[in-house]
XYZ file of C-alpha atoms in Angstrom:
304
model
C 53.206 48.170 -119.930
C 52.864 47.454 -123.628
C 51.229 50.833 -124.190
C 54.175 52.589 -122.501
C 56.640 50.726 -124.691
C 54.702 51.616 -127.786
C 54.577 55.299 -126.766
C 58.325 55.335 -126.068
C 58.999 53.670 -129.420
C 56.833 56.203 -131.247
C 58.609 59.111 -129.524
C 61.971 57.710 -130.530
C 60.836 57.281 -134.130
C 59.468 60.816 -134.226
C 62.698 62.140 -132.750
C 64.769 60.326 -135.368
C 62.480 61.644 -138.097
C 62.917 65.177 -136.813
C 66.690 64.694 -136.856
C 66.564 63.369 -140.387
C 64.443 66.339 -141.429
C 66.952 68.688 -139.802
C 69.836 66.960 -141.580
C 68.078 67.132 -144.921
C 67.163 70.775 -144.398
C 70.701 71.659 -143.284
C 72.427 69.410 -145.816
C 73.513 72.365 -147.994
C 74.968 74.074 -144.921
C 76.803 70.883 -143.933
C 78.301 70.553 -147.417
C 79.286 74.221 -147.394
C 80.852 73.776 -143.908
C 82.914 70.796 -145.134
C 84.100 72.764 -148.161
C 84.973 75.743 -145.952
C 86.902 73.476 -143.567
C 89.002 72.015 -146.396
C 89.621 75.489 -147.830
C 90.652 76.797 -144.393
C 93.179 73.979 -143.887
C 94.717 74.563 -147.318
C 94.668 78.329 -146.858
C 96.380 78.099 -143.463
C 99.313 76.221 -145.033
C 99.702 78.692 -147.912
C 99.326 81.722 -145.653
C 101.908 80.261 -143.261
C 104.384 79.765 -146.136
C 103.681 83.277 -147.432
C 104.237 84.742 -143.962
C 107.511 82.815 -143.700
C 108.735 84.219 -147.029
C 107.895 87.737 -145.913
C 109.584 87.196 -142.529
C 112.722 85.866 -144.251
C 113.375 89.421 -145.428
C 113.487 90.642 -141.836
C 116.329 90.313 -139.312
C 114.354 88.159 -136.916
C 115.856 84.875 -135.767
C 114.775 81.719 -137.549
C 113.066 80.393 -134.434
C 111.016 83.584 -134.161
C 110.058 83.372 -137.842
C 108.838 79.786 -137.365
C 106.876 80.803 -134.262
C 105.102 83.711 -136.001
C 104.285 81.535 -139.024
C 102.750 78.854 -136.765
C 100.707 81.422 -134.839
C 99.341 82.874 -138.097
C 98.381 79.371 -139.265
C 96.557 78.664 -135.972
C 94.699 81.993 -136.138
C 93.475 81.186 -139.676
C 92.195 77.776 -138.544
C 90.417 79.232 -135.481
C 88.691 81.896 -137.604
C 87.651 79.164 -140.022
C 86.087 77.146 -137.184
C 84.096 80.178 -136.047
C 82.862 80.630 -139.613
C 81.855 76.959 -139.840
C 79.882 77.185 -136.593
C 78.069 80.220 -137.974
C 77.218 78.379 -141.206
C 75.777 75.474 -139.199
C 73.723 77.887 -137.061
C 75.537 76.771 -133.909
C 75.974 80.237 -132.411
C 74.623 79.084 -129.052
C 77.032 76.157 -129.098
C 79.844 78.637 -129.764
C 78.938 80.587 -126.623
C 78.882 77.358 -124.630
C 82.286 76.358 -126.018
C 83.793 79.740 -125.150
C 82.354 79.582 -121.630
C 83.727 76.094 -121.094
C 87.057 77.017 -122.616
C 87.778 79.366 -119.725
C 87.313 76.646 -117.106
C 89.158 74.069 -119.220
C 91.964 76.540 -119.868
C 92.443 77.078 -116.125
C 92.617 73.337 -115.491
C 94.992 72.750 -118.400
C 97.159 75.674 -117.295
C 97.588 74.188 -113.817
C 98.334 70.744 -115.229
C 100.837 71.993 -117.803
C 102.772 74.561 -115.800
C 106.137 73.120 -116.864
C 105.214 72.942 -120.550
C 103.787 76.459 -120.529
C 106.918 77.752 -118.773
C 109.063 76.202 -121.505
C 106.817 77.708 -124.189
C 107.032 81.185 -122.663
C 110.797 80.802 -122.249
C 111.062 79.711 -125.892
C 109.370 82.930 -126.986
C 111.816 84.930 -124.849
C 114.819 83.085 -126.330
C 113.527 83.802 -129.821
C 113.772 87.532 -129.097
C 117.294 87.412 -127.640
C 119.741 88.729 -130.239
C 122.787 87.348 -128.441
C 121.597 83.756 -128.853
C 120.988 82.504 -132.379
C 121.450 79.495 -134.616
C 125.086 78.520 -135.144
C 126.363 80.091 -131.888
C 128.704 78.063 -129.708
C 127.376 78.295 -126.154
C 127.849 76.799 -122.711
C 124.881 76.496 -120.356
C 123.695 74.076 -117.670
C 127.076 72.269 -117.814
C 126.640 71.521 -121.529
C 128.648 73.033 -124.362
C 128.020 72.960 -128.096
C 126.619 74.586 -131.226
C 123.004 75.820 -131.256
C 121.157 73.931 -133.994
C 117.537 74.606 -133.023
C 115.369 76.737 -130.739
C 111.704 75.780 -130.511
C 108.891 76.216 -127.990
C 110.105 73.290 -125.883
C 113.882 73.152 -125.813
C 117.179 74.513 -127.096
C 119.071 71.883 -129.082
C 122.866 72.022 -129.088
C 125.330 69.761 -130.899
C 128.357 68.821 -128.814
C 131.907 68.193 -129.987
C 131.243 64.432 -130.140
C 128.270 65.120 -132.488
C 125.693 64.216 -129.838
C 122.556 66.354 -129.558
C 121.522 67.747 -126.166
C 117.979 69.040 -125.639
C 117.888 71.583 -122.822
C 114.429 72.795 -121.659
C 113.943 76.477 -122.429
C 113.150 77.307 -118.800
C 116.580 76.062 -117.661
C 118.338 78.110 -120.340
C 116.474 81.285 -119.325
C 116.988 80.748 -115.581
C 120.716 79.925 -115.792
C 123.772 81.782 -117.123
C 124.688 81.383 -120.800
C 128.278 81.653 -122.001
C 128.284 82.531 -125.709
C 131.636 82.085 -127.437
C 130.297 83.496 -130.724
C 129.381 87.021 -129.629
C 132.877 88.338 -130.362
C 135.266 87.815 -133.273
C 138.093 86.654 -130.994
C 138.598 84.099 -128.260
C 141.308 83.944 -125.644
C 143.548 80.919 -125.100
C 144.623 80.443 -121.469
C 147.410 77.989 -120.641
C 149.002 77.280 -117.255
C 152.413 75.661 -116.907
C 155.517 75.591 -114.698
C 159.295 75.336 -115.053
C 162.031 74.142 -112.725
C 163.516 76.375 -110.053
C 166.896 76.307 -111.819
C 165.424 78.017 -114.941
C 166.219 81.550 -116.115
C 162.773 83.121 -115.705
C 163.369 86.057 -118.037
C 164.613 83.743 -120.770
C 161.627 81.412 -120.278
C 159.228 84.332 -120.594
C 160.838 85.652 -123.786
C 161.059 82.186 -125.344
C 157.383 81.483 -124.622
C 156.204 84.799 -126.104
C 158.383 84.384 -129.216
C 157.079 80.848 -129.768
C 153.458 82.000 -129.630
C 154.048 84.979 -131.935
C 155.852 82.873 -134.545
C 153.154 80.178 -134.728
C 149.851 82.081 -134.446
C 149.094 84.657 -137.152
C 146.450 86.401 -135.041
C 149.178 87.437 -132.558
C 150.886 90.381 -134.253
C 152.354 92.354 -131.360
C 154.182 91.392 -128.217
C 151.538 93.227 -126.211
C 148.940 90.716 -127.488
C 150.565 87.988 -125.389
C 150.118 88.162 -121.621
C 152.694 86.196 -119.619
C 152.388 86.244 -115.827
C 154.396 84.377 -113.210
C 151.835 83.138 -110.709
C 153.409 81.301 -107.797
C 156.304 79.345 -106.355
C 154.865 75.854 -106.457
C 155.982 72.688 -104.657
C 158.040 71.497 -107.616
C 158.008 74.371 -110.121
C 157.600 78.096 -110.629
C 154.168 78.378 -112.278
C 153.035 80.876 -114.893
C 149.904 81.702 -116.870
C 149.949 82.419 -120.613
C 147.120 84.279 -122.389
C 146.727 85.279 -126.037
C 143.955 85.893 -128.576
C 143.001 83.875 -131.661
C 140.536 84.726 -134.425
C 137.804 82.221 -133.654
C 134.354 82.100 -132.068
C 134.347 78.361 -131.391
C 135.340 76.743 -128.134
C 136.575 73.774 -130.168
C 139.074 76.005 -131.990
C 140.223 77.386 -128.639
C 140.822 73.843 -127.377
C 142.787 73.012 -130.547
C 144.906 76.163 -130.160
C 145.609 75.279 -126.521
C 146.666 71.762 -127.536
C 148.941 73.116 -130.258
C 150.498 75.581 -127.796
C 151.301 72.786 -125.342
C 153.182 70.871 -128.036
C 155.048 73.982 -129.168
C 156.062 74.863 -125.603
C 157.324 71.335 -124.930
C 159.424 71.356 -128.130
C 160.853 74.816 -127.421
C 161.694 73.956 -123.795
C 163.352 70.676 -124.779
C 165.560 72.486 -127.320
C 166.679 74.985 -124.649
C 167.086 72.464 -121.797
C 164.224 73.955 -119.784
C 162.676 71.476 -117.388
C 158.909 71.122 -116.857
C 159.001 69.164 -113.567
C 156.393 66.768 -112.394
C 155.498 66.726 -108.669
C 158.434 65.393 -106.665
C 159.378 65.185 -102.959
C 162.922 65.634 -101.672
C 163.951 64.108 -98.327
C 166.973 65.659 -96.517
C 168.713 63.474 -93.902
C 171.249 64.649 -91.296
C 174.897 63.921 -92.048
C 175.175 61.504 -89.093
C 171.974 59.630 -89.990
C 172.459 55.881 -90.400
C 170.054 53.594 -92.161
C 169.065 50.521 -90.116
C 170.788 47.295 -91.159
C 169.006 44.093 -92.065
C 169.896 42.490 -88.716
C 168.191 45.322 -86.816
C 164.956 44.727 -88.733
C 164.927 41.002 -87.879
C 162.337 39.853 -85.381
C 163.964 38.462 -82.179
C 161.612 35.509 -82.085
C 162.761 34.549 -85.570
C 166.395 34.646 -84.382
C 165.689 32.268 -81.493
C 163.929 29.838 -83.777
C 166.898 29.823 -86.113
C 169.211 28.883 -83.209
């Protein structure tokens, strides 16, 4: 038993000595590999910045520029790792790593399907010219200004200054309403006036009020006024006109201003904007029940 322990101890010592010899022999390569690693890390940062400066001269979106710069940085680091493995004479280990990377990549791909879908969708969104930083959009029941597009989510800033992070996959799979793709936006306002109103006069007054208060409306043809229906309490119309804005917030402000202007103009011309009412018509011979008829007979007996 003692002899076996001694043999095992001697083998371990000899193995450690062989490792030490290998370390001493390969010490220059290890030092060179460390220096190369540091140089690669520094070089990847400078090359990424240089690529970003070059890409700034192009018409690509900012998100796409950031993506390309990151990919270039990763490629530089990967090439540096291959070089380090070659310096350390670990070519066989490199083959083993590449072989295992395929199996590991399959497992990781299955586990990260959602994340990979968002990454792929982020690349697609970076190529879309009709969606860029600063656009006012509406998607997935959220509305706001696009402040960032990365490989995970689209970030929009709402009117109340809150940030909403929408996964890229949802943005790609659902409709996007972009208010900033044109130089004009349309204001749509619905209202109604009383049945006793002069409809032609109401129409002319409404159009004149819009034209005199919004500089973007230059011609009468720019204002669309349509009577829509005979409602329960009013005759309803729809008013449409254009303003020079690409922001949904400006459209909401213009709509609010129009409502105040219409109310002031209608009040000055005795035009009624009725609220829902119900009129009851009774026959001429109809008599309302008296208080005695509503009295319970049992109560009458008790009073006696």
